Coordinates of C-alpha atoms in Angstrom, one line a residue:
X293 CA -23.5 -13.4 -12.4
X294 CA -21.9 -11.7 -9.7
X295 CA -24.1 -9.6 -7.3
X296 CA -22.6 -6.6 -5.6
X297 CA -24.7 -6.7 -2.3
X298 CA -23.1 -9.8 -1.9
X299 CA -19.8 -8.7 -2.1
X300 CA -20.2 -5.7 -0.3
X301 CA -21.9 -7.3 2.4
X302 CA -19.0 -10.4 2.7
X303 CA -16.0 -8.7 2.5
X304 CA -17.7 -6.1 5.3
X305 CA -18.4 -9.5 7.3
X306 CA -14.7 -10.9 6.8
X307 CA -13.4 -7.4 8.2
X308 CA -12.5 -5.1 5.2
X309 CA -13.7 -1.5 5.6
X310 CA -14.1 -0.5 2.2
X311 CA -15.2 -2.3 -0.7
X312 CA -15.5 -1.3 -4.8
X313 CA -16.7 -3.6 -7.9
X314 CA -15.7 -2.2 -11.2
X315 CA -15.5 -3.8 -14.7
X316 CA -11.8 -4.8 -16.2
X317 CA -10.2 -1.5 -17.7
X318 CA -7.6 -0.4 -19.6
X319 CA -5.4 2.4 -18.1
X320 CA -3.6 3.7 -21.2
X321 CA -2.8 6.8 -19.4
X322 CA -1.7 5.5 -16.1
X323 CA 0.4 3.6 -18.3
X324 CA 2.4 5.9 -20.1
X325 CA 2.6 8.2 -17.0
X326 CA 4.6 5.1 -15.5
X327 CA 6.6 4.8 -18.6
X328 CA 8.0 8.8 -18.5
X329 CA 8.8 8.5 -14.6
X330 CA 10.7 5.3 -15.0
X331 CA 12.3 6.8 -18.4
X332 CA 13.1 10.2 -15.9
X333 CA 14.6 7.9 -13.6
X334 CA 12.4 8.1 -10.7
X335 CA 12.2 4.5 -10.8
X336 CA 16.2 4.4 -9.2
X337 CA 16.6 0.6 -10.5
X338 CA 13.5 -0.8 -9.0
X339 CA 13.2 -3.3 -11.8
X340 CA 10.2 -4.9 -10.8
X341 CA 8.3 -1.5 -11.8
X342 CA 9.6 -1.6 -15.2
X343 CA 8.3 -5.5 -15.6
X344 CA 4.5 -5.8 -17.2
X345 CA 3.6 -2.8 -18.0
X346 CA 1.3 -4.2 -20.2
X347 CA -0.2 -6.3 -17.1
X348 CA -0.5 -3.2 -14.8
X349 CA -2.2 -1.4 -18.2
X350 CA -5.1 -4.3 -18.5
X351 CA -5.7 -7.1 -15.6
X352 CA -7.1 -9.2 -18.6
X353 CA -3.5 -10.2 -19.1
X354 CA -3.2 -11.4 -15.2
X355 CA -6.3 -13.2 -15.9
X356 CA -7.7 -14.8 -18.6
X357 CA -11.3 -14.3 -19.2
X358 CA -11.6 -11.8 -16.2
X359 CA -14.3 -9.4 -16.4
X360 CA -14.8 -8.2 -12.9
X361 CA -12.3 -6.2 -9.9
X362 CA -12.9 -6.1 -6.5
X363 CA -10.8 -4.2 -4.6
X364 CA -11.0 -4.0 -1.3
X365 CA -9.1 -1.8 1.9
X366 CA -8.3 -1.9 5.5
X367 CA -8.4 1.0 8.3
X368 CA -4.7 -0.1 9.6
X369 CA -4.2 3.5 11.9
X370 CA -2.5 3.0 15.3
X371 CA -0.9 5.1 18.0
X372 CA 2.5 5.2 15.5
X373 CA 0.8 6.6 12.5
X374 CA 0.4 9.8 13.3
X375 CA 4.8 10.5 14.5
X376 CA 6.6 9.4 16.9
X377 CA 8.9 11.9 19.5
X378 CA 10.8 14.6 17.5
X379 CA 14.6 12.5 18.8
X380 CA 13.3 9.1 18.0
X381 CA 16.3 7.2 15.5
X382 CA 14.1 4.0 15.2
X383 CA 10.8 5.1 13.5
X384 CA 8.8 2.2 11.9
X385 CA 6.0 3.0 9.3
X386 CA 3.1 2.2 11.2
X387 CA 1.6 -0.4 8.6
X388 CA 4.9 -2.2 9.3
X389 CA 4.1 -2.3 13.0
X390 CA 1.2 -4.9 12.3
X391 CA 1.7 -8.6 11.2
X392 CA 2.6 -8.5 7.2
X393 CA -0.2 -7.4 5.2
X394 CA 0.5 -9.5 2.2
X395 CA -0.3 -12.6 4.8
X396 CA -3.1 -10.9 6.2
X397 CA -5.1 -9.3 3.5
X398 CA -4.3 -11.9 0.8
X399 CA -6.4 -14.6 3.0
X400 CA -9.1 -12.5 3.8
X401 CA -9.3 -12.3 0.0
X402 CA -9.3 -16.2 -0.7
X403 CA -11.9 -15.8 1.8
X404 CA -14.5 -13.6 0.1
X405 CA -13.8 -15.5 -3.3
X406 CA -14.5 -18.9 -1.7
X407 CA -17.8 -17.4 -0.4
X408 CA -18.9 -16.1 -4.1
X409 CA -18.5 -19.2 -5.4
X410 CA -20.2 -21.0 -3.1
X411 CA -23.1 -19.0 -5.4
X412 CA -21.5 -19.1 -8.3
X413 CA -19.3 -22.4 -9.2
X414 CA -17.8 -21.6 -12.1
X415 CA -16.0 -18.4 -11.0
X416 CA -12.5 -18.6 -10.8
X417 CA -10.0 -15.7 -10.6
X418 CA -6.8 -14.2 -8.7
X419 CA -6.0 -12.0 -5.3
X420 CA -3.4 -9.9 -5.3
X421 CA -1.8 -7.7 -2.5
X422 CA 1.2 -6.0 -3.9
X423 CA 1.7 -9.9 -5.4
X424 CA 1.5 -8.6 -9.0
X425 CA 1.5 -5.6 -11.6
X426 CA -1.9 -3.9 -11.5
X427 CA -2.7 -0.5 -10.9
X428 CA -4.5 -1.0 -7.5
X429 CA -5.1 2.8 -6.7
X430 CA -6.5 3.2 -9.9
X431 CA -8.8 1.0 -9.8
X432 CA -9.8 2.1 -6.3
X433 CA -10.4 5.4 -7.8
X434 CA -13.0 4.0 -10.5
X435 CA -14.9 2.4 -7.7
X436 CA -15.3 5.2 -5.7
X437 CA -13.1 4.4 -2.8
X438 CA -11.3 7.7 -2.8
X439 CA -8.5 9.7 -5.3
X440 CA -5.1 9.8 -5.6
X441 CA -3.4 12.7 -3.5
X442 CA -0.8 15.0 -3.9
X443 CA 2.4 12.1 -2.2
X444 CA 1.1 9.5 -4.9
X445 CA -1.4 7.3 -2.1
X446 CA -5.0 6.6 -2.6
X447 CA -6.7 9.1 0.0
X448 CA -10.2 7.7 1.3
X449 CA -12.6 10.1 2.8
X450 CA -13.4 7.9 6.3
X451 CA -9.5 7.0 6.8
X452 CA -7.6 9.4 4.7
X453 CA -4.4 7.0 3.4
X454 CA -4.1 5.0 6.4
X455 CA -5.4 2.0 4.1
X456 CA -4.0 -1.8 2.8
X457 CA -5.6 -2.5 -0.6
X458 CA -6.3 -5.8 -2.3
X459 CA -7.8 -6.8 -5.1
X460 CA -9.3 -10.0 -6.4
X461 CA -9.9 -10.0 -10.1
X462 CA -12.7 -12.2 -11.1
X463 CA -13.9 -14.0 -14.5
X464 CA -17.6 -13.1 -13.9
X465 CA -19.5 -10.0 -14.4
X466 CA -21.3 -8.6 -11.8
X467 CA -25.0 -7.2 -12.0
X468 CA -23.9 -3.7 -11.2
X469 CA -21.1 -1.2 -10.6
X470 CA -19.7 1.5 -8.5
X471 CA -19.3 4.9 -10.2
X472 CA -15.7 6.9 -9.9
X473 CA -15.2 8.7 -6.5
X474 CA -16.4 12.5 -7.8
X475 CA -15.3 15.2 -4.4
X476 CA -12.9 17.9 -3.2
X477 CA -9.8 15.6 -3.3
X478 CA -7.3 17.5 -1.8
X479 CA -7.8 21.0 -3.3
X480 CA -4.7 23.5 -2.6
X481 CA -3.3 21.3 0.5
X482 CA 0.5 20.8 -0.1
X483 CA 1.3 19.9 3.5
X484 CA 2.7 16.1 2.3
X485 CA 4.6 17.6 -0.2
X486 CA 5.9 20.3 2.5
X487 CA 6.7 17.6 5.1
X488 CA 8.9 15.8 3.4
X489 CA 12.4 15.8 4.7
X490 CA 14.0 14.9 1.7
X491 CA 11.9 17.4 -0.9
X492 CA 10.7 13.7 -3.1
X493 CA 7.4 14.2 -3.6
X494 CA 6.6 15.9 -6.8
X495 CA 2.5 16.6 -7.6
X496 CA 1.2 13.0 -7.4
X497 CA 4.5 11.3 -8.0
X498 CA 7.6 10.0 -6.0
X499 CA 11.4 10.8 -6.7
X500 CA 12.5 7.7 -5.5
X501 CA 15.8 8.7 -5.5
X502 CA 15.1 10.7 -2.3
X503 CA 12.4 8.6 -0.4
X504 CA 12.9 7.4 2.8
X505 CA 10.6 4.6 2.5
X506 CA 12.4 3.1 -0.9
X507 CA 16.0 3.8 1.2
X508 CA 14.9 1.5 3.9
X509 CA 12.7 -1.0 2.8
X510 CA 13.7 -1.8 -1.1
X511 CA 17.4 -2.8 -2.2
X512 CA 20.0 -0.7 -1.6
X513 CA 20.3 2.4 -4.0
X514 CA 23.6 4.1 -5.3
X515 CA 22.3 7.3 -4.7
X516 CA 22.8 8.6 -0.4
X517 CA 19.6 9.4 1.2
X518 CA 18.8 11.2 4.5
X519 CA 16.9 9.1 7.1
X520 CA 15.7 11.4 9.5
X521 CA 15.5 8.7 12.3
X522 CA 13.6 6.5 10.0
X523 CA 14.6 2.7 9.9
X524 CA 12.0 0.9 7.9
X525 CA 9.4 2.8 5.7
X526 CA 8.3 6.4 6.4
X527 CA 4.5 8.4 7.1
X528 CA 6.0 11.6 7.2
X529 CA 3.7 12.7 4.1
X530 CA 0.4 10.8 5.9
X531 CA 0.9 12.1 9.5
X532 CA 0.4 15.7 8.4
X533 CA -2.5 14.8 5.9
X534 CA -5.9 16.8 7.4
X535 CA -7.6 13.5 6.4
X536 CA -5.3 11.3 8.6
X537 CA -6.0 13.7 11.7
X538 CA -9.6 12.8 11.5
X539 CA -9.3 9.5 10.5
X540 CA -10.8 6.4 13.3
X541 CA -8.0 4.2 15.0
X542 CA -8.1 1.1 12.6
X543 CA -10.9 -1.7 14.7
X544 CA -10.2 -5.0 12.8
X545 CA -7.6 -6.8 15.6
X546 CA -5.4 -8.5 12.7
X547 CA -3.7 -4.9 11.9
X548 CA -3.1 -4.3 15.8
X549 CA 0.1 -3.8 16.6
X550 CA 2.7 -6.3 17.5
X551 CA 5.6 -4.4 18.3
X552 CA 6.5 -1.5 19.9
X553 CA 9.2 0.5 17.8
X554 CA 10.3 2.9 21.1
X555 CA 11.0 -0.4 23.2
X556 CA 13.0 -2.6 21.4
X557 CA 17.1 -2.5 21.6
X558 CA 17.5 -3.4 18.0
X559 CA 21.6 -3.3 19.2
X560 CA 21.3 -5.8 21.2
X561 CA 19.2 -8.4 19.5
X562 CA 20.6 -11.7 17.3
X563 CA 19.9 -12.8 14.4
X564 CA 18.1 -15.9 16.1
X565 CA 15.7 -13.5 18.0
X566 CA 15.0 -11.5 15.1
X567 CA 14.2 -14.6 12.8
X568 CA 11.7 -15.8 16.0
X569 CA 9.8 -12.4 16.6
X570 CA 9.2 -11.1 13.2
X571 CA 9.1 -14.0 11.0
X572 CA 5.1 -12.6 10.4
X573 CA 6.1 -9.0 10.1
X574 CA 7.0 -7.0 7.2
X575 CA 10.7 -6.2 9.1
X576 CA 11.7 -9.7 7.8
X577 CA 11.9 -8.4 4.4
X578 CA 15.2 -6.2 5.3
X579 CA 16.7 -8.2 7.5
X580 CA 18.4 -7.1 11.1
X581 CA 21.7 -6.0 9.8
X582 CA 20.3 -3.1 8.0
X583 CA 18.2 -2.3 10.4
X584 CA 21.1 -1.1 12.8
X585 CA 22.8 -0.1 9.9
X586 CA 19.8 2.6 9.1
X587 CA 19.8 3.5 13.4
X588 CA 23.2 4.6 12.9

């Protein structure tokens, strides 16, 4: 059996800053919540949303015989998170300043589930960092890491949204459990939903239609969207948050920044220096061309 001071106390050791255990659930409701906004067309053709619902809905179908979810977050806040200069036409979301955090996080997670097993041989089970359909911020939720706020992001109390989850969903049971984060949330605060540029936040859901971020970062959509000097990802809805203001600079050096976003001459760089400088970072996923593309 699993023992939750351990975990706690590891994944604090390998450099996460929060940490929850729950047992396995069944999100019925979060499930047919994503059914209506895909059938509303929110979705805007990001299929990969509409794949495994049933997998999102019960993590016993990503792993057989699991019993057990860890999830577990990183402070990633830098000097970019909270805006950059009001004529700046090459914004970066600051997450996307940092190496990739599917490389990052997803080995600190084979990490902590090497350690456990070290105590307990016959665990086995799966990390995931955006890798495959769960309901992450749910989960986060039931143990008590924080609650999901008005722009659709898990808001934690000590960093606000500023934080990379993961979660590593494990065959054992553990000998106890964290309770449900039970607070103020964000009570009548509707600053996120009031910064938007393009008006595509509803109450705890996302027009995708008419986010930056999914203009920028996913495939190309069919329907026009404003940038606002935005080229990859957008924390227009975080850098107003009241919980961001507060919120510590993230400590761990992996989510340091590597870039700069204000000194690089996207114009002027090839494809060969691209491919060299950000083969680690999560820029590689749109490629250069639409980069300048989005600065103009």
């Amino acid at each position: 059996m699993l023992k939750l001071s351990q975990i706690k106390s590891t994944a604090a050791a390998l450099g996460f800053d929060l940490c929850g255990v729950v047992p396995c659930q069944n999100f019925d409701s979060d499930r047919a919540f994503l059914e209506q906004w895909i059938a509303t067309g929110y979705g805007d053709g990001l299929s990969y949303l509409e794949r495994n619902i049933d997998k999102r809905a019960d993590a016993t179908l990503l792993v057989e015989g699991a019993k057990t979810v860890v999830v577990c977050g990183v402070n990633y806040k830098n000097r970019f998170s909270m805006g950059y200069p009001a004529t700046c036409n090459k914004k970066i979301a600051s997450y996307a300043t940092t190496t990739d955090y599917h490389i990052t996080i997803k080995e600190m997670l084979h990490q902590l589930c090497a350690s456990l097993k070290m105590s307990s041989p016959t665990l086995s089970g799966r990390c995931f960092t955006d890798s495959a359909p769960i309901f992450e911020k749910r989960y986060a939720v039931e143990a008590g890491l924080g609650w999901i706020g008005r722009q659709s992001l898990l808001v934690t109390p000590q960093f606000g949204t500023f934080v990379l989850l993961g979660v590593a969903v494990l065959t054992e049971e553990c000998d106890n459990y964290d309770t449900p984060y039970v607070g103020i949330g964000c009570g009548e605060c509707r600053r996120c939903i009031d910064a938007c540029p393009n008006h595509a936040i509803h109450d705890r859901h996302i027009d995708t239609r008419l986010c930056i971020s999914r203009a920028t970062v996913e495939k190309q959509s069919d329907h026009p969207t404003p940038l606002h000097g935005w080229i990859f990802g957008c924390d227009q809805c975080q850098s107003c948050c009241p919980y961001n203001a507060k919120a510590p600079l993230a400590t761990n050096p992996l989510f340091a920044p590597t870039i700069d976003p204000l000194a690089i001459d996207w114009q002027k760089m090839s494809e060969a220096e691209f491919t060299l400088h950000f083969a680690t970072s999560p820029l590689i996923r749109t490629g250069l061309r639409r980069i300048k593309e989005n600065i103009k």
